[in-house]
Each structure stands twice: as C-alpha cells, then as structure tokens.
CSV table of C-alpha atoms in Angstrom, one decimal:
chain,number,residue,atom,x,y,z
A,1,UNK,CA,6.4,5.0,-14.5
A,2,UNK,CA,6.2,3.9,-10.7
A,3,UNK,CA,4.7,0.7,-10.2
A,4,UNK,CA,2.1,2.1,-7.4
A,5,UNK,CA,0.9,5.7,-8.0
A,6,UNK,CA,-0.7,7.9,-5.4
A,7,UNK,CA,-2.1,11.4,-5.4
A,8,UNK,CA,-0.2,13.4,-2.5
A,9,UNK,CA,-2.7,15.9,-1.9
A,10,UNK,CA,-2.8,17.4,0.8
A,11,UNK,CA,-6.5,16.4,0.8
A,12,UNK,CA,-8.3,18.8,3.0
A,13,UNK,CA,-11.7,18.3,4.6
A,14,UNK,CA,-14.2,18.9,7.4
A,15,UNK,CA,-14.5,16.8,10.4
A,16,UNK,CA,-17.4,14.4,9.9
A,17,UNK,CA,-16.6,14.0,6.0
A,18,UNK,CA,-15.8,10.8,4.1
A,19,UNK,CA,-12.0,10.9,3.3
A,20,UNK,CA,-11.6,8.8,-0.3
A,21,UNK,CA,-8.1,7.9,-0.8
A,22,UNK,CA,-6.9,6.1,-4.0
A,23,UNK,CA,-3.5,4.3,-5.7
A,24,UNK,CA,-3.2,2.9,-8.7
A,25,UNK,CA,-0.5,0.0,-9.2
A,26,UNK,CA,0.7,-1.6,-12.7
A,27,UNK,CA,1.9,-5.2,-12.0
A,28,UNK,CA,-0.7,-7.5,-12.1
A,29,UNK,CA,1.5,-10.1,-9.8
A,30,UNK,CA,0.4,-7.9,-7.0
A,31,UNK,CA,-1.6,-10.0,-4.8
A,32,UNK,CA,-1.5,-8.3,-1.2
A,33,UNK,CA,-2.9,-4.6,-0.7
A,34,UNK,CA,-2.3,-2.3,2.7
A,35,UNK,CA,-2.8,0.7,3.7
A,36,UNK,CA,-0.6,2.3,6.7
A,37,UNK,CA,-1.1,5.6,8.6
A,38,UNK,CA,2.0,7.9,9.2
A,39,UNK,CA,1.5,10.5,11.5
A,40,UNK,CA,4.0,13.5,11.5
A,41,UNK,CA,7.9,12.6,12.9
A,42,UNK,CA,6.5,9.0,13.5
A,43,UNK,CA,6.7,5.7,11.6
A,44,UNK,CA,4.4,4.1,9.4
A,45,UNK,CA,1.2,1.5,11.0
A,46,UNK,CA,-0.6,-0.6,9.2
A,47,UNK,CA,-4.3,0.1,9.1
A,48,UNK,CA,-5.6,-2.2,6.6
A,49,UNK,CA,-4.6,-5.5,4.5
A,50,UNK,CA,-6.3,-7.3,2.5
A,51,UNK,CA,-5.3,-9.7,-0.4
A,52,UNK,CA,-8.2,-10.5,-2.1
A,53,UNK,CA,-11.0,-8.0,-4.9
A,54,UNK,CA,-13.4,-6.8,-2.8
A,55,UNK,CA,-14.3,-4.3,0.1
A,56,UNK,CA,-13.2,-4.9,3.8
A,57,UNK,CA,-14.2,-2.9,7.0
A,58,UNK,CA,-12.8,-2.1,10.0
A,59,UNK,CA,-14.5,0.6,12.2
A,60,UNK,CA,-14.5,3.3,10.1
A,61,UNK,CA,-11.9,2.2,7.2
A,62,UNK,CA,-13.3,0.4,4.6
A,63,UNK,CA,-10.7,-0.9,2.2
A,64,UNK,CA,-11.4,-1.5,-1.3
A,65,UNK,CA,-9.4,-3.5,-4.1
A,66,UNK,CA,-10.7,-3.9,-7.9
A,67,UNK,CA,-7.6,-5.7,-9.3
A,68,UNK,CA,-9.4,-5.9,-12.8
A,69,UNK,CA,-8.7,-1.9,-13.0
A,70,UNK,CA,-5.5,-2.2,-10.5
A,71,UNK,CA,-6.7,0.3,-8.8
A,72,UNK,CA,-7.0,0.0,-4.7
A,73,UNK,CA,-8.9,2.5,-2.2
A,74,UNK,CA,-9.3,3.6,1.6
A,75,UNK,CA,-12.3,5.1,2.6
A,76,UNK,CA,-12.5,6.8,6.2
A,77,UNK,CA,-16.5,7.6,7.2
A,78,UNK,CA,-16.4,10.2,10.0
A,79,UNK,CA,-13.7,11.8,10.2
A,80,UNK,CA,-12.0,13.3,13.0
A,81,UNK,CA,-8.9,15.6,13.2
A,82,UNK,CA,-6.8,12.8,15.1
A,83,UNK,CA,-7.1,11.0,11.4
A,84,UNK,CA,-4.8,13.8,10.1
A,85,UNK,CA,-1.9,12.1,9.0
A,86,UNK,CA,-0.4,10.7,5.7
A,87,UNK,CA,-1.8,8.1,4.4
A,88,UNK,CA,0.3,5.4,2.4
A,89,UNK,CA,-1.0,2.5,0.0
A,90,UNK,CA,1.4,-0.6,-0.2
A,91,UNK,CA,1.3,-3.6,-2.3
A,92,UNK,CA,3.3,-6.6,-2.3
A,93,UNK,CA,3.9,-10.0,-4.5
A,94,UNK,CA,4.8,-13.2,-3.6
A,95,UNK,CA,7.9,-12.5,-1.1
A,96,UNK,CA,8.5,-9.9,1.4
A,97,UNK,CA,9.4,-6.7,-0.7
A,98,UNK,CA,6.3,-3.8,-0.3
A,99,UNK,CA,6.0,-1.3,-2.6
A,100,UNK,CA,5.0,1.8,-1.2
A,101,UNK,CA,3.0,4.5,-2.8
A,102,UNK,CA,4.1,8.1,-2.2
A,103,UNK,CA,1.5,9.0,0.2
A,104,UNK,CA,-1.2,11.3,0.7
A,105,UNK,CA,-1.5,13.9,2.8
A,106,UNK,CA,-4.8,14.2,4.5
A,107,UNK,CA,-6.2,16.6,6.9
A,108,UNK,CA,-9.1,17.0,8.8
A,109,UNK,CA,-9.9,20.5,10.2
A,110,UNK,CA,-12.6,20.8,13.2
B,1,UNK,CA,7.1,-1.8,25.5
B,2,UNK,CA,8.5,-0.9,22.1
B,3,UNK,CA,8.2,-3.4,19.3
B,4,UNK,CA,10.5,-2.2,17.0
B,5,UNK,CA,13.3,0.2,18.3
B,6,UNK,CA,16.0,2.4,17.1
B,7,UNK,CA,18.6,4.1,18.3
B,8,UNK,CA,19.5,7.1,17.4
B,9,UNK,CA,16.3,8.9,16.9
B,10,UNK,CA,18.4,12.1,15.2
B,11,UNK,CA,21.8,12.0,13.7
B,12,UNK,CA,23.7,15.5,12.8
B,13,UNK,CA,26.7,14.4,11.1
B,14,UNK,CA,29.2,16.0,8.8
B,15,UNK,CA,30.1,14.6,5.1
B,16,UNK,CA,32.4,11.9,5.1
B,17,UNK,CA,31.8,10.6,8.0
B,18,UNK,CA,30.9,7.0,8.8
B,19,UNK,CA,27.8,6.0,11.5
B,20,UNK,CA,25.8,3.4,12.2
B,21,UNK,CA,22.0,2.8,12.8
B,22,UNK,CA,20.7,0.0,15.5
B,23,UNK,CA,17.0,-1.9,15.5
B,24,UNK,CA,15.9,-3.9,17.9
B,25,UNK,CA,12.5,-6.1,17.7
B,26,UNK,CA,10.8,-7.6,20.5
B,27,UNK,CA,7.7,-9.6,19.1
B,28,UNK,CA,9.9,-12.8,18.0
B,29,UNK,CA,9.7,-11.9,14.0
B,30,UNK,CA,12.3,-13.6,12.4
B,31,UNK,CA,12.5,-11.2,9.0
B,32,UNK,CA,13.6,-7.6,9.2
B,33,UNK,CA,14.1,-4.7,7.1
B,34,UNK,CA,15.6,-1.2,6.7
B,35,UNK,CA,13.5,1.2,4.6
B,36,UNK,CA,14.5,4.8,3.1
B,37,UNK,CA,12.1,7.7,3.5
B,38,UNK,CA,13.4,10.9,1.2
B,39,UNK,CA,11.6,14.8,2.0
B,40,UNK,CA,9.0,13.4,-0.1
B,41,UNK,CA,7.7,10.5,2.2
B,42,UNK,CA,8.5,7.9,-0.8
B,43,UNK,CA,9.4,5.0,1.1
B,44,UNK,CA,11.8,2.4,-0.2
B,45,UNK,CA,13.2,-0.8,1.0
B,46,UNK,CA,17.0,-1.3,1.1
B,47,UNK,CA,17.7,-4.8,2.5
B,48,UNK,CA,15.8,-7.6,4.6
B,49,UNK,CA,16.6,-10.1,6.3
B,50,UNK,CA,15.4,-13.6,7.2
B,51,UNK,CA,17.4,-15.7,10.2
B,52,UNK,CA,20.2,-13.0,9.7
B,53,UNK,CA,20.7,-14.2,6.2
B,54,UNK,CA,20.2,-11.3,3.3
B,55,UNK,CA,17.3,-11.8,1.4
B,56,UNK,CA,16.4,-8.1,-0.2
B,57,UNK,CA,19.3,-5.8,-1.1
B,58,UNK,CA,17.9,-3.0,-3.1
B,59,UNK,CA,20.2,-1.0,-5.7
B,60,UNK,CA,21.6,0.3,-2.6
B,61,UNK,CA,25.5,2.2,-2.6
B,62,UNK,CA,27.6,-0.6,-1.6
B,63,UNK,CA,28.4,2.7,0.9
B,64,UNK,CA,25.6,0.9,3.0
B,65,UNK,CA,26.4,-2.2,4.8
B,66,UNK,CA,23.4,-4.0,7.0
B,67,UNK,CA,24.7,-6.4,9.8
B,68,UNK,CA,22.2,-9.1,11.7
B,69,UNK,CA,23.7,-9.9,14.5
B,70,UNK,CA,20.6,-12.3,15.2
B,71,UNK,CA,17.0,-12.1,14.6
B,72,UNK,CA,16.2,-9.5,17.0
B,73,UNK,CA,18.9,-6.8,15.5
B,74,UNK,CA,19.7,-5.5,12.4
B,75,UNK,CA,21.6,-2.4,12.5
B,76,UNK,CA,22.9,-0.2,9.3
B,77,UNK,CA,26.6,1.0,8.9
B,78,UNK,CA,27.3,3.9,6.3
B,79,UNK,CA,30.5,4.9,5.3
B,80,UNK,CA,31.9,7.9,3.7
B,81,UNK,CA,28.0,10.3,4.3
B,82,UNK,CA,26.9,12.0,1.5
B,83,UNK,CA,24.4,14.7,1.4
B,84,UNK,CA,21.9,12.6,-0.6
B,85,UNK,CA,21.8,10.4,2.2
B,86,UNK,CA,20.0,12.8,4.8
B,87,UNK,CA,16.8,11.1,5.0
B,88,UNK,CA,14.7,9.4,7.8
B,89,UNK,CA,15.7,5.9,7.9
B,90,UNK,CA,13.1,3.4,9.0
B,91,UNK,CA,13.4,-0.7,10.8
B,92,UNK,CA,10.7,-2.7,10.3
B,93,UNK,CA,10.0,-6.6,11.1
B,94,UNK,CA,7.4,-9.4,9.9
B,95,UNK,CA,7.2,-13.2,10.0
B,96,UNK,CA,8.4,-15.0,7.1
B,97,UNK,CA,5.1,-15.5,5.0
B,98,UNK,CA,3.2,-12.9,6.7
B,99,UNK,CA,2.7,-10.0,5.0
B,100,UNK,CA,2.1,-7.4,7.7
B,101,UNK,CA,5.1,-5.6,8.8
B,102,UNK,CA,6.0,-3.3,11.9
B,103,UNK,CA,7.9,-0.5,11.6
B,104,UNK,CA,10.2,2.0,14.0
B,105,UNK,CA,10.0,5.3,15.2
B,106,UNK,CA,12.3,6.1,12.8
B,107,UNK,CA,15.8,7.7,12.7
B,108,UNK,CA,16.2,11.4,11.2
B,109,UNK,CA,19.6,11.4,9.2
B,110,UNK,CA,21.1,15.1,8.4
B,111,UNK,CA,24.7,14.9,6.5
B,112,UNK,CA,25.9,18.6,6.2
C-alpha cells in the first residue's frame, strides 16, 4: 500500500464548477499537508499548506484536512480552464522528506 | 529571475552513457533536493541536502551520485544510463524547518 493515495482521474468539468480533489494517507506521524499545481512540461508549485485539522482558504482553494479519517482535500470554487493542470497532494513528517501522491488530472473545459 | 534553475532542460542520451544534471537556487535556502518524476507523474525524492551535507538518500542505485558544491548548487551525476532511468528529473529547495519547498522547471531524461 502507498502511504498517500490519490485518484488520477482525469477529472473533467465545466468552467464555473467546484473541482473536489481528495488523498488519503496511512501514517498518522503526518503532521504537514500541501497541495501543488503541475501544469503540463512544468514543475510542481505549491498552492496550499497547511499543518493543522481544519479548512483553510485562499482565493478560490480551500484546503481541508480531517486527520481523524487521514484523509486531506482541495476544493477549487469557480473554475476556469487556466486551473487545468495536475494536481498533487503531499504530506510530510517531522524532517524534510514529502511524500507525494500520484496526482490528479484535472481539466476544465470552457 | 529564476529561483530554482536547471540545466539541461532535455537530455537524449544513449545507454551506458554517463551525464550530469546542474540546479542552481537563488532565494538563499540552505536545503535542497533532487526528486524523480516516472510517465506516471509519481514523484519521489532521491537525496537532500542541508549546508551541502547529505541528509535524504532514498534507495537510490548507487549509479546516482549528487554533488553540493555549496548551498546554492546541487547537481546529479549518473553513470552507466539505463532505460529505467528516462524520466523527468526535478531540483527543489526549502529552509531547514520550513516545510514549503520550490521546485525547477524540470529536466526531461530519455536513455535509448
């Protein structure tokens, strides 16, 4: 079993729609949760972080972690075809090692 | 004004051959890392570095030798290419104790 899981979609929708994005992880010494954006042929930024249970916002991400369930989510609210890209949960422990989830494909058709 | 840099951005190569990778970071971070990307996007870490001292090394093929010349560069030496290597290879840098990290454009590895 991978310790983070993540569906890779591709998760199709129309512009304007609420994108859901999910990973699961299976260490509970996880304490630091991210989500980064990879658009096609480019590297990896980071979008959101957060580190504690709980819902943050930023613009139109809202990033949710429920470490009871270990189970961590990105919402996008209005979505525009410029947020087509892959979309990749992280998690990290104490240290500097993330663990990456495999991705998910999202696109956003006008 | 690129943070984190590579060079090269592709790299045709045949198998056997040896080649090196170069980063270069420019916000002051003193921790940096090489990551692997396969044709599936699953990312994974190989090595980090703090103050040019090792601090991550993955279960990496001793074929794969990082080099920190000082905190601004880490650069990635493979010897002896194999086809499982062809991947895109990825720098990234944070501050110690921060978890945020920034990553490179990325360099495209094909080993025919």
């Amino acid at each position: 079993q991978k310790e983070v899981e993540q569906d890779p979609g591709p998760l199709s929708v129309p512009e304007g729609a609420i994108v859901s994005l999910n990973c699961t992880y299976s260490n509970s010494a996880f304490q630091y949760f991210m989500w980064y954006r990879q658009y096609s042929r480019k590297g990896p930024e980071l979008l959101m972080y957060t580190y504690s249970s709980g819902n943050k916002e930023d613009g139109r991400f809202t990033a949710q972690v429920d470490k009871s369930s270990k189970y961590i989510s990105l919402f996008i609210r209005d979505s525009q075809p410029s947020d087509s890209a892959t979309y990749l949960c992280a998690v990290k422990a104490a240290g500097n090692k993330l663990t990456f989830g495999g991705g998910t494909r999202v696109l956003v058709k006008p | 004004d690129t943070a984190v840099s590579q060079t090269p951005k592709y790299l045709v190569t045949q198998m056997g051959n040896d080649k090196s990778i170069k980063c270069e970071q420019n916000l002051g971070h003193d921790t940096m890392y090489w990551y692997k990307q396969d044709s599936k996007k699953f990312l994974k870490i190989m090595f980090s570095y703090n103050n040019k001292e090792l601090i991550i090394n993955e279960t990496v093929p001793n074929r794969f030798s990082p080099k920190s010349p000082d905190k601004a560069h880490l650069n990635l030496h493979i010897n002896s290419l194999e086809l499982g290597d062809s991947a895109v290879y990825f720098c990234a840098s944070s501050h110690e104790g921060v978890e945020t990290q920034y990553f490179g454009p990325g360099t495209r590895l094909l080993v025919l």
